[in-house]
Amino acid sequence: MCDTCGCETRGVRTIDVNERLLASNSSTAEHNRQHFIARRTFAINLMGTPGAGKTALLEATIGRWRSNQRIAVVEGDQATARDSARIRSAGASAVQVETGLGCHLDAAQVHRALHGVELGEGDLLFIENVGNLVCPALFDLGEHLRVVVTSPTEGVDKPLKYPPMFRAADIVVLNKCDLLEHVPFQLEEWTSYVFATNPNATIIRTSALTGDGIDGWLREIEKRRSGLMMEKAG
Amino acid sequence: MCDTCGCETRGVRTIDVNERLLASNSSTAEHNRQHFIARRTFAINLMGTPGAGKTALLEATIGRWRSNQRIAVVEGDQATARDSARIRSAGASAVQVETGLGCHLDAAQVHRALHGVELGEGDLLFIENVGNLVCPALFDLGEHLRVVVTSPTEGVDKPLKYPPMFRAADIVVLNKCDLLEHVPFQLEEWTSYVFATNPNATIIRTSALTGDGIDGWLREIEKRRSGLMMEKAG
């Protein structure tokens, strides 16, 4: 009851709506998974806040990837094709998805984008989600691996304050480690919060700007990719 | 049509759902506005990515606010009461709203929180939204002023890539200006993108960490607050 006018609060039944959206999304995600299996492609959903360095990490990845497998990227942004242009300049193919008001990529958008991507056995597909530490965590895209990219400038407490994203992640990349000396950020405290939220997370420290840590990131991706390929072959 | 199985893509009718949610939210926002008018309170919706420094800006604001008007804060986070504890330590009252899976504050959540806040003539209410550069832009909370807090670490192109948020903002705060010398960020380029997206935006540069620019921010808030009070009295 409201003390100004005595009316009942008109709550929005957001949860019911979300459940219907998520059920529909899950069935399309399952369909995407069949695409990836049919093409024997390894798919990675890259999430994180705007400006965490997701595109810069992809540029560094494309520039150093020594495998004979190709990389393709589905780029999600509310507006502009700037990121897909950066990806193409770095040497990979890219499909831009502009979401307009949308806050995340859903499985149907990825499904449509897949038809514009050439992928074959052992290739890598990165899906760079809309910059958002909240909504993308809820939407299965059919991917094999979920990565959240974060940075020391975001402060130590984000794993505690945004638990769905950090729980959803297989790998947590702490990017922009070149800034560690310039910001108030306690690495041990942050690490303890990541593991308190998700004990199974793998943490990788990088600087896409200087290249530090990129080799470790590439090794981890290759380990996961070849693991999947062997599993499918076995 | 899908080239793997020939099925039709099952798109989610997100836009229809959003329209219903937003219509319901708008009527509650209008109700909140009546609260603010009845109490003659100035309400500010503070938005931005996680880690842009919204809470730090509020701490600096509370610490230096020399007016005899009080400050209260509604704190939105997915989880924890860490930010409301920080606000109370800084000397203002605070109500924490934990949104769980929710990606933004809606008008109904703010309405419920208002019942836990003591506010009177000329007082300031800050609503610190969930850290998210996307969704909060769509939800009217009944506020008088919309502020987006951003930082040079996010890169120059965010006004172009996230236009709904930058269009919605009355004031764009570029916080963490102490990091300008440590990150690749061209201030003139970013400024041109802000004005290309929103020609009416007011830009304010701050560092909540060092205190630089906080006086200018306080003057702007006071100007807007007293302007509204005079308008109502006139």
Short mmCIF file of N, CA and C in Angstrom, two decimals, chain A residues 161, chain B residues 46 54-56 58-59 62 72-78 80-88 93-99 105 110 113 117 125-130:
data_model
loop_
_atom_site.label_atom_id
_atom_site.label_comp_id
_atom_site.label_asym_id
_atom_site.label_seq_id
_atom_site.Cartn_x
_atom_site.Cartn_y
_atom_site.Cartn_z
N LYS A 161 28.52 -8.87 -6.59
CA LYS A 161 27.36 -8.04 -6.91
C LYS A 161 26.63 -8.50 -8.18
N LEU B 46 20.84 7.58 -11.48
CA LEU B 46 22.28 7.47 -11.79
C LEU B 46 22.53 6.11 -12.44
N LYS B 54 29.89 4.89 -9.89
CA LYS B 54 28.65 5.54 -9.44
C LYS B 54 28.62 5.69 -7.92
N THR B 55 28.95 4.62 -7.22
CA THR B 55 28.90 4.69 -5.75
C THR B 55 30.00 5.62 -5.22
N ALA B 56 31.17 5.55 -5.84
CA ALA B 56 32.27 6.44 -5.42
C ALA B 56 31.89 7.90 -5.67
N LEU B 58 28.86 9.08 -5.56
CA LEU B 58 27.90 9.42 -4.50
C LEU B 58 28.61 9.66 -3.18
N GLU B 59 29.62 8.84 -2.85
CA GLU B 59 30.38 9.06 -1.62
C GLU B 59 31.02 10.45 -1.63
N ILE B 62 28.19 13.11 -1.19
CA ILE B 62 27.69 13.19 0.18
C ILE B 62 28.70 13.89 1.08
N ALA B 72 19.30 11.18 0.26
CA ALA B 72 18.98 9.76 0.47
C ALA B 72 19.27 9.01 -0.83
N VAL B 73 19.59 7.73 -0.70
CA VAL B 73 19.96 6.94 -1.88
C VAL B 73 19.18 5.64 -1.91
N VAL B 74 18.58 5.34 -3.05
CA VAL B 74 18.06 3.99 -3.32
C VAL B 74 19.13 3.27 -4.13
N GLU B 75 19.64 2.17 -3.58
CA GLU B 75 20.76 1.44 -4.19
C GLU B 75 20.26 0.18 -4.88
N GLY B 76 20.46 0.08 -6.17
CA GLY B 76 20.08 -1.13 -6.91
C GLY B 76 21.28 -1.98 -7.26
N ASP B 77 21.25 -3.24 -6.86
CA ASP B 77 22.29 -4.21 -7.24
C ASP B 77 21.62 -5.56 -7.40
N GLN B 78 22.22 -6.43 -8.18
CA GLN B 78 21.69 -7.79 -8.26
C GLN B 78 21.78 -8.48 -6.91
N THR B 80 23.88 -8.38 -2.73
CA THR B 80 24.61 -7.77 -1.61
C THR B 80 24.07 -6.38 -1.24
N ALA B 81 24.37 -6.00 0.02
CA ALA B 81 24.01 -4.67 0.50
C ALA B 81 25.27 -3.84 0.69
N ARG B 82 26.32 -4.18 -0.07
CA ARG B 82 27.61 -3.50 0.09
C ARG B 82 27.50 -2.00 -0.21
N ASP B 83 26.79 -1.65 -1.26
CA ASP B 83 26.76 -0.25 -1.66
C ASP B 83 25.94 0.61 -0.69
N SER B 84 24.82 0.07 -0.18
CA SER B 84 24.05 0.86 0.78
C SER B 84 24.86 1.05 2.07
N ALA B 85 25.68 0.06 2.43
CA ALA B 85 26.55 0.22 3.61
C ALA B 85 27.58 1.34 3.36
N ARG B 86 28.13 1.40 2.15
CA ARG B 86 29.08 2.48 1.82
C ARG B 86 28.40 3.84 1.92
N ILE B 87 27.17 3.93 1.41
CA ILE B 87 26.45 5.20 1.42
C ILE B 87 26.19 5.65 2.87
N ARG B 88 25.80 4.71 3.73
CA ARG B 88 25.54 5.08 5.14
C ARG B 88 26.84 5.52 5.81
N SER B 93 21.31 8.48 4.19
CA SER B 93 20.47 7.31 4.39
C SER B 93 20.37 6.53 3.09
N ALA B 94 20.13 5.23 3.20
CA ALA B 94 20.12 4.38 2.00
C ALA B 94 19.15 3.23 2.17
N VAL B 95 18.51 2.86 1.07
CA VAL B 95 17.67 1.66 1.01
C VAL B 95 18.24 0.77 -0.09
N GLN B 96 18.55 -0.47 0.25
CA GLN B 96 19.09 -1.38 -0.76
C GLN B 96 17.96 -2.14 -1.45
N VAL B 97 18.01 -2.20 -2.76
CA VAL B 97 17.11 -3.07 -3.53
C VAL B 97 17.98 -4.12 -4.21
N GLU B 98 17.77 -5.39 -3.86
CA GLU B 98 18.49 -6.47 -4.55
C GLU B 98 17.57 -7.02 -5.64
N THR B 99 18.03 -6.95 -6.88
CA THR B 99 17.16 -7.29 -8.00
C THR B 99 17.25 -8.76 -8.41
N LEU B 105 16.51 -1.23 -12.30
CA LEU B 105 15.44 -0.91 -11.35
C LEU B 105 14.21 -0.53 -12.16
N VAL B 110 11.34 1.13 -7.10
CA VAL B 110 11.66 2.43 -6.52
C VAL B 110 10.50 2.90 -5.65
N ALA B 113 10.71 1.22 -2.38
CA ALA B 113 11.86 1.74 -1.63
C ALA B 113 11.57 3.12 -1.04
N VAL B 117 12.26 5.72 2.90
CA VAL B 117 13.14 6.88 2.82
C VAL B 117 12.41 8.10 3.38
N LEU B 125 17.15 12.92 -3.77
CA LEU B 125 17.11 11.46 -3.82
C LEU B 125 17.93 10.98 -5.01
N PHE B 126 18.99 10.22 -4.73
CA PHE B 126 19.70 9.54 -5.82
C PHE B 126 19.19 8.11 -5.92
N ILE B 127 18.92 7.69 -7.13
CA ILE B 127 18.58 6.29 -7.38
C ILE B 127 19.76 5.71 -8.15
N GLU B 128 20.59 4.92 -7.46
CA GLU B 128 21.73 4.31 -8.17
C GLU B 128 21.25 3.02 -8.80
N ASN B 129 21.16 3.03 -10.11
CA ASN B 129 20.61 1.90 -10.83
C ASN B 129 21.58 0.71 -10.86
N VAL B 130 21.10 -0.44 -11.23
CA VAL B 130 21.96 -1.61 -11.45
C VAL B 130 23.00 -1.24 -12.52
#
